[in-house]
Every structure is written in C-alpha cells, then in structure tokens.
PDB file of C-alpha atoms in Angstrom:
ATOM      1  CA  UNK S   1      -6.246  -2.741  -4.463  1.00 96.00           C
ATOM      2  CA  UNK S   2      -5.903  -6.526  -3.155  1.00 97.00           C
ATOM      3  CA  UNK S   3      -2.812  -6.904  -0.631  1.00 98.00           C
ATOM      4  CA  UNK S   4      -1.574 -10.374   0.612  1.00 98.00           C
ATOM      5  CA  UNK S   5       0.922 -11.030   3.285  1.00 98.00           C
ATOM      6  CA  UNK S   6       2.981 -13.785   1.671  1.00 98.00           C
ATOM      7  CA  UNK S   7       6.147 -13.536   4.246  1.00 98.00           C
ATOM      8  CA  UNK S   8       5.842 -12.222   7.926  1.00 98.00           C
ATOM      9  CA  UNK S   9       7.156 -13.584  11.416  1.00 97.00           C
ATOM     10  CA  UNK S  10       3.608 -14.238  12.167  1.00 96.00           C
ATOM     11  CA  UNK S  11       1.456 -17.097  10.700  1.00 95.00           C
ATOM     12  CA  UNK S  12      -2.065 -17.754  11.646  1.00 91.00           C
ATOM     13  CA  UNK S  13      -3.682 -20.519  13.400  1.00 88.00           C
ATOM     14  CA  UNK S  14      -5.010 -22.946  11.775  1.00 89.00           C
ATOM     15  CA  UNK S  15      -3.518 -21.420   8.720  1.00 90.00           C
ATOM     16  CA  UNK S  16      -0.206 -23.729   7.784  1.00 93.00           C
ATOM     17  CA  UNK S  17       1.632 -20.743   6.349  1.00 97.00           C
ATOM     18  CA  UNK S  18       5.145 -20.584   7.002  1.00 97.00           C
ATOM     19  CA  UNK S  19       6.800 -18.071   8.696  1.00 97.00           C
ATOM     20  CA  UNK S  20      10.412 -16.093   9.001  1.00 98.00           C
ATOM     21  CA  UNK S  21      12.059 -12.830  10.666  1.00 97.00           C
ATOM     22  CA  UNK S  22      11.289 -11.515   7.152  1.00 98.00           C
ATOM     23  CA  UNK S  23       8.240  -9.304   4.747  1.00 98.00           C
ATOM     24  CA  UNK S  24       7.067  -9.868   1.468  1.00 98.00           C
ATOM     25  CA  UNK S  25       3.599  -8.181   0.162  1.00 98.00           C
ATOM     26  CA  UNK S  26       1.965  -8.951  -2.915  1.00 98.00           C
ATOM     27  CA  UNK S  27      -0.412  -6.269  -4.242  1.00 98.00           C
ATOM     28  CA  UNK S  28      -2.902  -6.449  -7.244  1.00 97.00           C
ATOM     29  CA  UNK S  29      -3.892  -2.658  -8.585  1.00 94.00           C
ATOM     30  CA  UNK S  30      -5.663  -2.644 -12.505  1.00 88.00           C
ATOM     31  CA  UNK S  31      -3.254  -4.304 -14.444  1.00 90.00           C
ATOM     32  CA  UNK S  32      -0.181  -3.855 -12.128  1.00 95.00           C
ATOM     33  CA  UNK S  33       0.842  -7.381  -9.781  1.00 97.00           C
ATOM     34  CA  UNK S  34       3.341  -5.904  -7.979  1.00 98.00           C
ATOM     35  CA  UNK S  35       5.794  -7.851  -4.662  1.00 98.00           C
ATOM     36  CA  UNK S  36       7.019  -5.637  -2.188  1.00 98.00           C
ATOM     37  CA  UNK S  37      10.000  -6.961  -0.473  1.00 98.00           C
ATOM     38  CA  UNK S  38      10.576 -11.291  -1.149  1.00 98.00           C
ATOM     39  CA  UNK S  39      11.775 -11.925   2.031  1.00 98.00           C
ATOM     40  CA  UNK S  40      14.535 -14.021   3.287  1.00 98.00           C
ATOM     41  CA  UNK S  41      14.161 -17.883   1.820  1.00 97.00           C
ATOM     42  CA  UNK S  42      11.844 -20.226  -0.225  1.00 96.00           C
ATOM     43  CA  UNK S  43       9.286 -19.777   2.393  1.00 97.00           C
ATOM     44  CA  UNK S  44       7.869 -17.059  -0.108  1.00 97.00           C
ATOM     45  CA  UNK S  45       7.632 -19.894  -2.845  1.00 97.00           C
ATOM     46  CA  UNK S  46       5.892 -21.767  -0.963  1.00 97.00           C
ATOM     47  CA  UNK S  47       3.471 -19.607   0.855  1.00 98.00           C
ATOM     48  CA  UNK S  48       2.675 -17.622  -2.808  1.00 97.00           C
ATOM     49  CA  UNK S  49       1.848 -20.990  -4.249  1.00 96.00           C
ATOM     50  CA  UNK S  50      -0.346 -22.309  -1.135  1.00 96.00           C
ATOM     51  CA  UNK S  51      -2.181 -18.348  -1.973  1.00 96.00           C
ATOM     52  CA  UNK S  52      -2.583 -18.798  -5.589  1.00 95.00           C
ATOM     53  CA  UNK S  53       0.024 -16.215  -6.390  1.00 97.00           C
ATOM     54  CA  UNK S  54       1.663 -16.750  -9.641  1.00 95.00           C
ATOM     55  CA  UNK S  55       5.085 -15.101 -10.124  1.00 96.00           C
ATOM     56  CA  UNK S  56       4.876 -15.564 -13.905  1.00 95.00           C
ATOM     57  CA  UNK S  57       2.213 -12.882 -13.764  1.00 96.00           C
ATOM     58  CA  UNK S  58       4.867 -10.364 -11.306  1.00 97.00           C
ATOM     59  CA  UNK S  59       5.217  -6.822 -13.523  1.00 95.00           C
ATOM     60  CA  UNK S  60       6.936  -5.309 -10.585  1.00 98.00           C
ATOM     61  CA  UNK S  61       8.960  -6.310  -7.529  1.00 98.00           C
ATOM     62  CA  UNK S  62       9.901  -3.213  -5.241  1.00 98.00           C
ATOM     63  CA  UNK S  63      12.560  -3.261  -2.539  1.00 98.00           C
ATOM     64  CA  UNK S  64      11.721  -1.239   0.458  1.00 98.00           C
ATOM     65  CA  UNK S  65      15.939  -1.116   1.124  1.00 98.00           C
ATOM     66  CA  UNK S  66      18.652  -3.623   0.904  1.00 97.00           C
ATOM     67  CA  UNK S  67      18.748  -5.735   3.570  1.00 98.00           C
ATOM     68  CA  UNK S  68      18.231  -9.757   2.687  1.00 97.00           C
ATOM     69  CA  UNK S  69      14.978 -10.026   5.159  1.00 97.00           C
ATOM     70  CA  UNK S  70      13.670  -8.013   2.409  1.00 98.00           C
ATOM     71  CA  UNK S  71      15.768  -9.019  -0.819  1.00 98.00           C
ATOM     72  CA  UNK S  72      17.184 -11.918  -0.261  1.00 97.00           C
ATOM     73  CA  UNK S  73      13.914 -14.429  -1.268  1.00 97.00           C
ATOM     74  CA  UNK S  74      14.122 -13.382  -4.741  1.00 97.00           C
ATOM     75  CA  UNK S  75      17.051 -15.278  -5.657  1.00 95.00           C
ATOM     76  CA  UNK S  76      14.798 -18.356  -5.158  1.00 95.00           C
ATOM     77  CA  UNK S  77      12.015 -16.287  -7.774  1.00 96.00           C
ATOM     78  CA  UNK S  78      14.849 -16.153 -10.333  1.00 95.00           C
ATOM     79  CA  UNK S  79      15.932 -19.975  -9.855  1.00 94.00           C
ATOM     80  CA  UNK S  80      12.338 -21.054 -10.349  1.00 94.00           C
ATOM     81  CA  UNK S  81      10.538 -18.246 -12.872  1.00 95.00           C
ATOM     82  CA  UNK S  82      11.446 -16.024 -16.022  1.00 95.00           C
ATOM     83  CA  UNK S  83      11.967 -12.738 -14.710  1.00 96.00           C
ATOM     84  CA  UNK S  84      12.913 -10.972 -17.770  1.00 95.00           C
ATOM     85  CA  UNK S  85       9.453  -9.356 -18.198  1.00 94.00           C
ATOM     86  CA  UNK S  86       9.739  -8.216 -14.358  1.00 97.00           C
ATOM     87  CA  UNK S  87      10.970  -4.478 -13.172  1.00 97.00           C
ATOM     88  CA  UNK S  88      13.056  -3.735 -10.246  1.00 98.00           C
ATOM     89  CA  UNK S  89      12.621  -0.368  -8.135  1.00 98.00           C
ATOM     90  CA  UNK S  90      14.174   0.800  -5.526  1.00 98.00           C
ATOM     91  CA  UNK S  91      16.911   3.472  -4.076  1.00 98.00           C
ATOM     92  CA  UNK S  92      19.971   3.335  -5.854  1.00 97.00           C
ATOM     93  CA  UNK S  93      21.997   2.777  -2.700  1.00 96.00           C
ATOM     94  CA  UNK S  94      19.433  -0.782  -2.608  1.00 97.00           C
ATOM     95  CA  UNK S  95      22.223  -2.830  -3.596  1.00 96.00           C
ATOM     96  CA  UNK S  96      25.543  -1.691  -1.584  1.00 95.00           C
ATOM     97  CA  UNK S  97      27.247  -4.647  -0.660  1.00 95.00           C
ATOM     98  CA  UNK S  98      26.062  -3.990   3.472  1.00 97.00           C
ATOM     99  CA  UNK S  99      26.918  -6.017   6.584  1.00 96.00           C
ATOM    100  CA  UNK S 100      27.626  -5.645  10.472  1.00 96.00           C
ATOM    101  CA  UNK S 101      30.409  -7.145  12.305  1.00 92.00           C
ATOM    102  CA  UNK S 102      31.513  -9.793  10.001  1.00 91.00           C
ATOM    103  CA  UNK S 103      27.561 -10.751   8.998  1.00 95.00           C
ATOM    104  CA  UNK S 104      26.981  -9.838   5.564  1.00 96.00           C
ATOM    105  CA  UNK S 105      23.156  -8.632   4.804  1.00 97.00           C
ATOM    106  CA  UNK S 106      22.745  -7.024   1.978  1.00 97.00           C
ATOM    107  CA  UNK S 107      20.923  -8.406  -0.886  1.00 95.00           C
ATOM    108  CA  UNK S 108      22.767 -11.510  -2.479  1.00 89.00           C
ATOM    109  CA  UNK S 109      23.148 -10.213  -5.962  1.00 88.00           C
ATOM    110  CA  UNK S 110      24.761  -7.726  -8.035  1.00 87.00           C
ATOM    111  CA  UNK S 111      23.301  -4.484  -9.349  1.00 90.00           C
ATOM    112  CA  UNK S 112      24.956  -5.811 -12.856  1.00 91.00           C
ATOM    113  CA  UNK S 113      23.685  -9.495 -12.232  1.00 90.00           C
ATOM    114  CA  UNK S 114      20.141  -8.143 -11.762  1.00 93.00           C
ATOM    115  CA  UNK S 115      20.435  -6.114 -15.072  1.00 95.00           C
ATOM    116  CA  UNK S 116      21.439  -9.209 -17.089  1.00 94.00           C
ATOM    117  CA  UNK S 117      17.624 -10.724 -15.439  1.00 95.00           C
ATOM    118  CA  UNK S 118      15.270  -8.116 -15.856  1.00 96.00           C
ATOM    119  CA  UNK S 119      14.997  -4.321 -16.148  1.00 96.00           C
ATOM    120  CA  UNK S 120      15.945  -2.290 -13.116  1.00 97.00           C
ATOM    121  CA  UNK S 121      14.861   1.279 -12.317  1.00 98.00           C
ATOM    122  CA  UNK S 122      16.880   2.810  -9.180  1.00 98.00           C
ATOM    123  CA  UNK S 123      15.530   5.982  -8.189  1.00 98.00           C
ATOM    124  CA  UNK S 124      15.837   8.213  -4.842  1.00 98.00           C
ATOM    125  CA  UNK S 125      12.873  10.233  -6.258  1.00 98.00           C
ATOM    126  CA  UNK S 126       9.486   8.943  -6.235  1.00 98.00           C
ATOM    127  CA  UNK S 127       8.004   7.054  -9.068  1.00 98.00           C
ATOM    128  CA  UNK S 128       4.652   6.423 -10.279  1.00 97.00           C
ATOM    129  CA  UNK S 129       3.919   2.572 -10.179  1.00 97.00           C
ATOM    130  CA  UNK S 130       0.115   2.464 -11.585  1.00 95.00           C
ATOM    131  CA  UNK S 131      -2.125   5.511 -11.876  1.00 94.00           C
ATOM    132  CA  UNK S 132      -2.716   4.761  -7.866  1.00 97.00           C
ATOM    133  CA  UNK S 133       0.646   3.430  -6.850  1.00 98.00           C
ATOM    134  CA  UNK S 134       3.803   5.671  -5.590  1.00 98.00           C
ATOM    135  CA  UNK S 135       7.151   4.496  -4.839  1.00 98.00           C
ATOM    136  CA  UNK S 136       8.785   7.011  -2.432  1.00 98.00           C
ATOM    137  CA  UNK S 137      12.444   7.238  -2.838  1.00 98.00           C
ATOM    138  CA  UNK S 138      14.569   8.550  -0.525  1.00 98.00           C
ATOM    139  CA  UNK S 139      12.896   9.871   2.231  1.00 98.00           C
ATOM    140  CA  UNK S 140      13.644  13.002   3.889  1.00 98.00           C
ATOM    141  CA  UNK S 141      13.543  13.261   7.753  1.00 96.00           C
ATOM    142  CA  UNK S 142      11.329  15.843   9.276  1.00 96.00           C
ATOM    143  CA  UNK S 143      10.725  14.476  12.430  1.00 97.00           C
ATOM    144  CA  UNK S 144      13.202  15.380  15.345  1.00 95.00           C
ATOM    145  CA  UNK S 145      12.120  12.444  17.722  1.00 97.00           C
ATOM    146  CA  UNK S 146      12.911   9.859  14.647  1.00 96.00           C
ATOM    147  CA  UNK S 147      16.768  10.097  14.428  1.00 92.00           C
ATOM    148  CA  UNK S 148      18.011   7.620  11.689  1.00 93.00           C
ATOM    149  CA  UNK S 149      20.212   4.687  13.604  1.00 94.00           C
ATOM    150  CA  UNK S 150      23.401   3.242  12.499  1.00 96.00           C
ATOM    151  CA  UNK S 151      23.451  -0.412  11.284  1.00 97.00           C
ATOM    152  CA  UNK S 152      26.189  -1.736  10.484  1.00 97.00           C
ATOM    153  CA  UNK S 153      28.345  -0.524   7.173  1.00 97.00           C
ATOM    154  CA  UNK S 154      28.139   0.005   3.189  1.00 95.00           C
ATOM    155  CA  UNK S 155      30.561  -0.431   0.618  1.00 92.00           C
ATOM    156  CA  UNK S 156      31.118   2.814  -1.485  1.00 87.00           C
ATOM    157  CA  UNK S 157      33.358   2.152  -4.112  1.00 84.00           C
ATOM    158  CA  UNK S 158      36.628   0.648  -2.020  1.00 86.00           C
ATOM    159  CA  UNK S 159      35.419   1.189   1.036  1.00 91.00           C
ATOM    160  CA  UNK S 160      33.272   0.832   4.016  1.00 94.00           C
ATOM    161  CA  UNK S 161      31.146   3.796   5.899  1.00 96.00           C
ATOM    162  CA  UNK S 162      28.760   3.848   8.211  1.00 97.00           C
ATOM    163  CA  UNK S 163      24.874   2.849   6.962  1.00 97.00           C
ATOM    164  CA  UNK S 164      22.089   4.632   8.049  1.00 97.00           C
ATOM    165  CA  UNK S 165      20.108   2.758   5.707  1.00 98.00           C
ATOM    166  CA  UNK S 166      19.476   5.976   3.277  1.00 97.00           C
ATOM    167  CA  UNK S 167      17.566   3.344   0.989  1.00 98.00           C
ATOM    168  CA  UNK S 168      14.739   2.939   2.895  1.00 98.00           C
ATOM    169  CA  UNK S 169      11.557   3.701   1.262  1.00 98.00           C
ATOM    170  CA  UNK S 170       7.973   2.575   1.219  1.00 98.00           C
ATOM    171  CA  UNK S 171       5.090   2.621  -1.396  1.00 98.00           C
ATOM    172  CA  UNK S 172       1.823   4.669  -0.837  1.00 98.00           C
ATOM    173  CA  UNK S 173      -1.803   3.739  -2.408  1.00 98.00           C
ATOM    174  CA  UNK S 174      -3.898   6.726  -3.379  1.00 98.00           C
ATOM    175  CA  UNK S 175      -7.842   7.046  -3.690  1.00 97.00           C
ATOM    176  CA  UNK S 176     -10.141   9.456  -3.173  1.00 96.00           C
ATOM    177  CA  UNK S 177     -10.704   7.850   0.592  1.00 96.00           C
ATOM    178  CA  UNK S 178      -6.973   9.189   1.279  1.00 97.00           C
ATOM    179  CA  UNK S 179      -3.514   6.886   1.306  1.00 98.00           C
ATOM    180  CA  UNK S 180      -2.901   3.952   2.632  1.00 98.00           C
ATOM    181  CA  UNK S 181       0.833   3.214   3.168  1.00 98.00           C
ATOM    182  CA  UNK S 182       2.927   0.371   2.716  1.00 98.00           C
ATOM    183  CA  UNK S 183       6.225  -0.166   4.663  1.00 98.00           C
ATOM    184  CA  UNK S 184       9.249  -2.883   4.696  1.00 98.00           C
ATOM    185  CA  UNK S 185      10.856  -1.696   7.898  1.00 97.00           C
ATOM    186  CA  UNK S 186      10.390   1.991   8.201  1.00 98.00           C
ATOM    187  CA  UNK S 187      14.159   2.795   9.037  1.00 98.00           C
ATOM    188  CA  UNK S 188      13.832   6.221   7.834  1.00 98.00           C
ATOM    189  CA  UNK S 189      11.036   7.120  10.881  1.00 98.00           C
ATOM    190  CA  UNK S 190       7.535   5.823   9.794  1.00 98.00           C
ATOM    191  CA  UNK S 191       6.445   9.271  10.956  1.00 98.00           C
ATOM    192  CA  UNK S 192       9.138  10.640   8.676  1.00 98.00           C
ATOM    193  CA  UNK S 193       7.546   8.557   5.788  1.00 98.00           C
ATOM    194  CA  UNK S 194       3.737   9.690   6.816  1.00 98.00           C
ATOM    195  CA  UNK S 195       4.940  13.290   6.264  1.00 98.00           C
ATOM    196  CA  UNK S 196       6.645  12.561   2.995  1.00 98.00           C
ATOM    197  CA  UNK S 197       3.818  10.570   1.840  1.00 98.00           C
ATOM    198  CA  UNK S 198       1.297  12.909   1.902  1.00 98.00           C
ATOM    199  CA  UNK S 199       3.732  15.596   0.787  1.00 98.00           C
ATOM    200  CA  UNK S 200       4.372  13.417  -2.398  1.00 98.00           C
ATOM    201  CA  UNK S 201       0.684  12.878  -2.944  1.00 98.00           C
ATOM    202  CA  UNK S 202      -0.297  16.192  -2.018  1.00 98.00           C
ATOM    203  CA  UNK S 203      -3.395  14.732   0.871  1.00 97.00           C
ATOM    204  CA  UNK S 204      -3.226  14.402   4.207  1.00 97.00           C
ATOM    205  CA  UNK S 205      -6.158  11.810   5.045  1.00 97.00           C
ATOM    206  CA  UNK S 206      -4.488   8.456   6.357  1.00 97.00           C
ATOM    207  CA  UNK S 207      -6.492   5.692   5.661  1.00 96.00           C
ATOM    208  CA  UNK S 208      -3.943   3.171   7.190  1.00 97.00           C
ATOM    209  CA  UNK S 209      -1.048   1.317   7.632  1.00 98.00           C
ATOM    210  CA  UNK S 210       0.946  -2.219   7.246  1.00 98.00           C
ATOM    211  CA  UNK S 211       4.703  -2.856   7.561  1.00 98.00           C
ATOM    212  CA  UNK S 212       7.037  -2.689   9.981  1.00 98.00           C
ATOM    213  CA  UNK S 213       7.387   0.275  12.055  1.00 98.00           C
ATOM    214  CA  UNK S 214      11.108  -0.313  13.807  1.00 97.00           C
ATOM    215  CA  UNK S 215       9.911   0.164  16.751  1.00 97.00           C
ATOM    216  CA  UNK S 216      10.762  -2.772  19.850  1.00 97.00           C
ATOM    217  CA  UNK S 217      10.851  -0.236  23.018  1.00 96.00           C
ATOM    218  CA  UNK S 218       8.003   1.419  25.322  1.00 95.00           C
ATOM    219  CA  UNK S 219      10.043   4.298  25.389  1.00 96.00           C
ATOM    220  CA  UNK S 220      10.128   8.344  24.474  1.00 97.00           C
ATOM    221  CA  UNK S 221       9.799   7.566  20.688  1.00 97.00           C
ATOM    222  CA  UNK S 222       7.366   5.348  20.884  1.00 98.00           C
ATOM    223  CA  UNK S 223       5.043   7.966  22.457  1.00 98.00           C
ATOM    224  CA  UNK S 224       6.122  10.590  20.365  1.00 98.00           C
ATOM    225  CA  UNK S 225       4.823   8.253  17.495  1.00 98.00           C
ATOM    226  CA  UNK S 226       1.335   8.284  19.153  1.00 98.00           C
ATOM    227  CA  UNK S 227       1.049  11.827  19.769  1.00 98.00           C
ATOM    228  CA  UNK S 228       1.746  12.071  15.921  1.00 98.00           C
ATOM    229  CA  UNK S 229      -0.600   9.108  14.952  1.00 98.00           C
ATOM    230  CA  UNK S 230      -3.123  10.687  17.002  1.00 97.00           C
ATOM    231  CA  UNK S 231      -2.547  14.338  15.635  1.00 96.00           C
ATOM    232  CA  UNK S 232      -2.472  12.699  12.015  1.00 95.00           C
ATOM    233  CA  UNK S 233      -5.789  10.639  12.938  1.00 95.00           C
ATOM    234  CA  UNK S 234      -4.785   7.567  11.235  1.00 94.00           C
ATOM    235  CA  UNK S 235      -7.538   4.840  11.011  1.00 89.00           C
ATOM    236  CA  UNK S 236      -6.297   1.488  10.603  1.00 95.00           C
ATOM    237  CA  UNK S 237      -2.675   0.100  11.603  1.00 98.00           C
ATOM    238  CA  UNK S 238      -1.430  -2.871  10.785  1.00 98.00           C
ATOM    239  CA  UNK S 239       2.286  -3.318  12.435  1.00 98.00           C
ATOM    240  CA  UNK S 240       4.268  -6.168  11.703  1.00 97.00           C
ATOM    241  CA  UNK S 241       7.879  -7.450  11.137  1.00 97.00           C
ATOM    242  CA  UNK S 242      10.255  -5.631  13.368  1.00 97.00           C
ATOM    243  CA  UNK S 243       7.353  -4.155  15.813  1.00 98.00           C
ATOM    244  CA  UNK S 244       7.400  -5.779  19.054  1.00 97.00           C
ATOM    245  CA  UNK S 245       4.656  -7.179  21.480  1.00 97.00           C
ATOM    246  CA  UNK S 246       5.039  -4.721  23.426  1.00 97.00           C
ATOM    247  CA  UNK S 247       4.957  -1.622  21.212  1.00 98.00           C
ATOM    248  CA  UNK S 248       1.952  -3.530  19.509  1.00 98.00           C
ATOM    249  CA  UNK S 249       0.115  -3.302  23.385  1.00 97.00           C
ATOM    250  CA  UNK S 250       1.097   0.040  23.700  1.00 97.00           C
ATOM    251  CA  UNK S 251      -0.408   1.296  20.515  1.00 97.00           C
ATOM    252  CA  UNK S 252      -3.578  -0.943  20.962  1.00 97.00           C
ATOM    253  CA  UNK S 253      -4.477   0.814  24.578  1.00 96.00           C
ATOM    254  CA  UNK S 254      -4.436   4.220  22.104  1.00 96.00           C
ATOM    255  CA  UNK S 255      -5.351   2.536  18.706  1.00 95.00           C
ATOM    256  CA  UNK S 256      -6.958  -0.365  17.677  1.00 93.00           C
ATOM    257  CA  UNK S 257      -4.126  -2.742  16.200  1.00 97.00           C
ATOM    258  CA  UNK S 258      -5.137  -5.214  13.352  1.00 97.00           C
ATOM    259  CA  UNK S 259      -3.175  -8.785  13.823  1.00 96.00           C
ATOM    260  CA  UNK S 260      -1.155  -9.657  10.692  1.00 97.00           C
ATOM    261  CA  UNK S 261       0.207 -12.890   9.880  1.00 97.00           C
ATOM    262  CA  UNK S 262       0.877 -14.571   6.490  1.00 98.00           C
ATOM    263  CA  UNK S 263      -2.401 -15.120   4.701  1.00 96.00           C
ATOM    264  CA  UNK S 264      -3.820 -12.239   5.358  1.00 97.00           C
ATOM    265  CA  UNK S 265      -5.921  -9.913   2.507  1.00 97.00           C
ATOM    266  CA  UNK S 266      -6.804  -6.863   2.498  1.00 97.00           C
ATOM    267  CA  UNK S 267      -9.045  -5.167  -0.308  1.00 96.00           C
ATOM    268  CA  UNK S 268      -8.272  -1.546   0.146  1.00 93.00           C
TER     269      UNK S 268
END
C-alpha cells in the first residue's frame, strides 16, 4: 500500500506544500485509490495536484467522523471533478448537522445532497474496502483511561444533544507483517481503536501508526497510552493533526516518533 499526506498542519521544508489545522490521506491498495478525510479547504486541490494525485481516478473517499477539518475539503472535489463513480463510507451519524457554541462544524452537505453525487454507504459495522483494507465503524470503548469527551452538540431529528463524536472511526491495513492503522482524529481513544482493530482483524501484531491521536496534555492519559503502546509493542508511530509538541516529546523519549508533514509517502 502507497500512503500520501495530502493535508496536515505540518508542511516540510523546502517542500512548498500547503498546510491547515486539517487531514486528508490518499492511499493506493491493488486497484482501490482511496482519500481518507479531504480536509478543510482547496489546500487539498492544490497539494493533490502538486503530488500527482488525480481525483478522477478516487473509487473511495472515507470519513473518519463528521467534523469539516475532515469533510469539509470535499465540497471543493465535487466543484472541480465528477464524483458520480466515487463511494462514500463512513458512520451513519457522519453527517449530523454538529456545532459548538454558535460555530457550526459539521460537514457542509447533506446526507441527501451527497446521494444525488455519488453512492454512499453509512455503516457503524466494519466494512471491507479491498481484500487488505477495513473500515471500522463504530468503535467500542474498552479502555477505562480513554473516556470519550463532549464536543459540542448533534442534531437528532428536531433537536440538539450532546456529541461525543460516536462517528469516529479509522481504517486498518492488513498483511501478513500485522496492521498498520490509519486514524483522522482518534476521538473514540486510539487505544480503544488498537483493541478494536485487531479484534476486527483477528491479529494482534502492530506494525504502526499515522493520524491524529487527540492527545495535547503530558498528563495521566497520556502515560496510560504508553504503558499500552509499550505492552502492545507497536513499531512505528506517526502522530499528527491534533497531537501536540509536547505529547510528540513525550512519546519520542519512550518511542521513536516519525515527523509527518504534507508530502510525505509511505509504502507499507
């Protein structure tokens, strides 16, 4: 599998990338060319065409949840490509209207708009992507140090409860080295998602990995994560997004922490 970073907060230097508080991955797997998250703005146009990337060849884009640092860039994808042969996955909760305080951040379309485009599959169980490819679903928390947070509200039918952002998911690739996991920004626990993970793909050999991990604080969870990183003898991480400087120090005096940035590409 072939994995570019087309949308981080990092960029490289020497690298003119652009950057935003936002993720987008774009994987390659047999005949699968799959985007993970599109980010916030055009800065995924741009940075996909600077990479070679070309949307007209996208078969899948998965959402890791609903928020618009993770949904919002592929409004600009539908203003600029066909997207008709394209499939959507995610949870089915993906597309709640969602916002805190008066901010709205969900994704800026419709669950019915986005049917008119393109096919959509919404599913809180996992689903098999390629023959090496798993889409999670809803993850289930087993974890008692990762304790899903509140952010802001979701619209269910007329009205407005609290989110704890039940659509987060992530994608997994499986070979016979073990998984390597794929996250948007792990606000189900990413410990919660390692368990569920190998649960799903029935191994429990880590190979590594990339996303954002939710985690800004040196603080009690953040060395419960290590103790279970340790224990679960992971062997490349790649933190990004919404992982702080600090939590990335932290984990590199344990671990040692790969720098990600757009341009990046991994061949896993």
């Amino acid at each position: 599998m072939i994995l570019k970073v087309l949308v981080d907060n990092n960029t490289y230097i020497d690298q003119y990338y652009l950057g935003e508080p936002a993720v987008s991955f774009y994987l390659e797997e047999e005949d699968k060319k799959i985007l993970f998250d599109t980010g916030y703005s055009h800065v995924l146009i741009e940075n996909a065409q600077k990479m070679g990337v070309d949307f007209n060849e996208i078969n899948t884009v998965i959402f890791s949840h609903g928020h618009n640092d993770h949904t919002a860039g592929f409004q600009y994808i539908t203003e600029n490509y066909d997207v008709s042969k394209m499939e959507i996955v995610a949870h089915p909760a993906c597309f709640n209207n969602k916002k805190e305080g008066d901010e709205e951040i969900g994704a800026p379309y419709e669950i019915d708009k986005l049917r008119n485009l393109c096919k959509v599959n919404l599913s809180s169980k996992p689903i098999q992507i390629s023959n090496q490819i798993t889409f999670l679903g809803e993850i289930p928390s087993s974890n008692n140090f990762e304790k899903r947070k509140l952010i802001g509200s979701y619209q269910r039918e007329q009205s407005w409860v609290d989110d704890y952002v039940m659509d987060d998911s992530a994608i997994v690739y499986q070979d016979e080295e073990g998984l390597f996991i794929i996250t948007g920004c792990s606000h189900s626990g990413i410990c919660n998602i390692i368990d569920y993970a190998k649960k799903v793909c029935n191994e429990d050999t880590i190979k590594g990995i990339i996303g954002g991990f939710h985690l800004f604080e040196k603080d009690e969870v953040l060395e419960h994560t290590i103790k279970y990183f340790q224990n679960t003898k992971i062997q490349c991480l790649y933190p990004c997004h919404c992982v702080s400087f600090q939590v990335k120090a932290r984990l590199n005096e344990v671990f040692t922490v790969h720098e990600v940035g757009v341009g990046l590409t991994l061949e896993i």
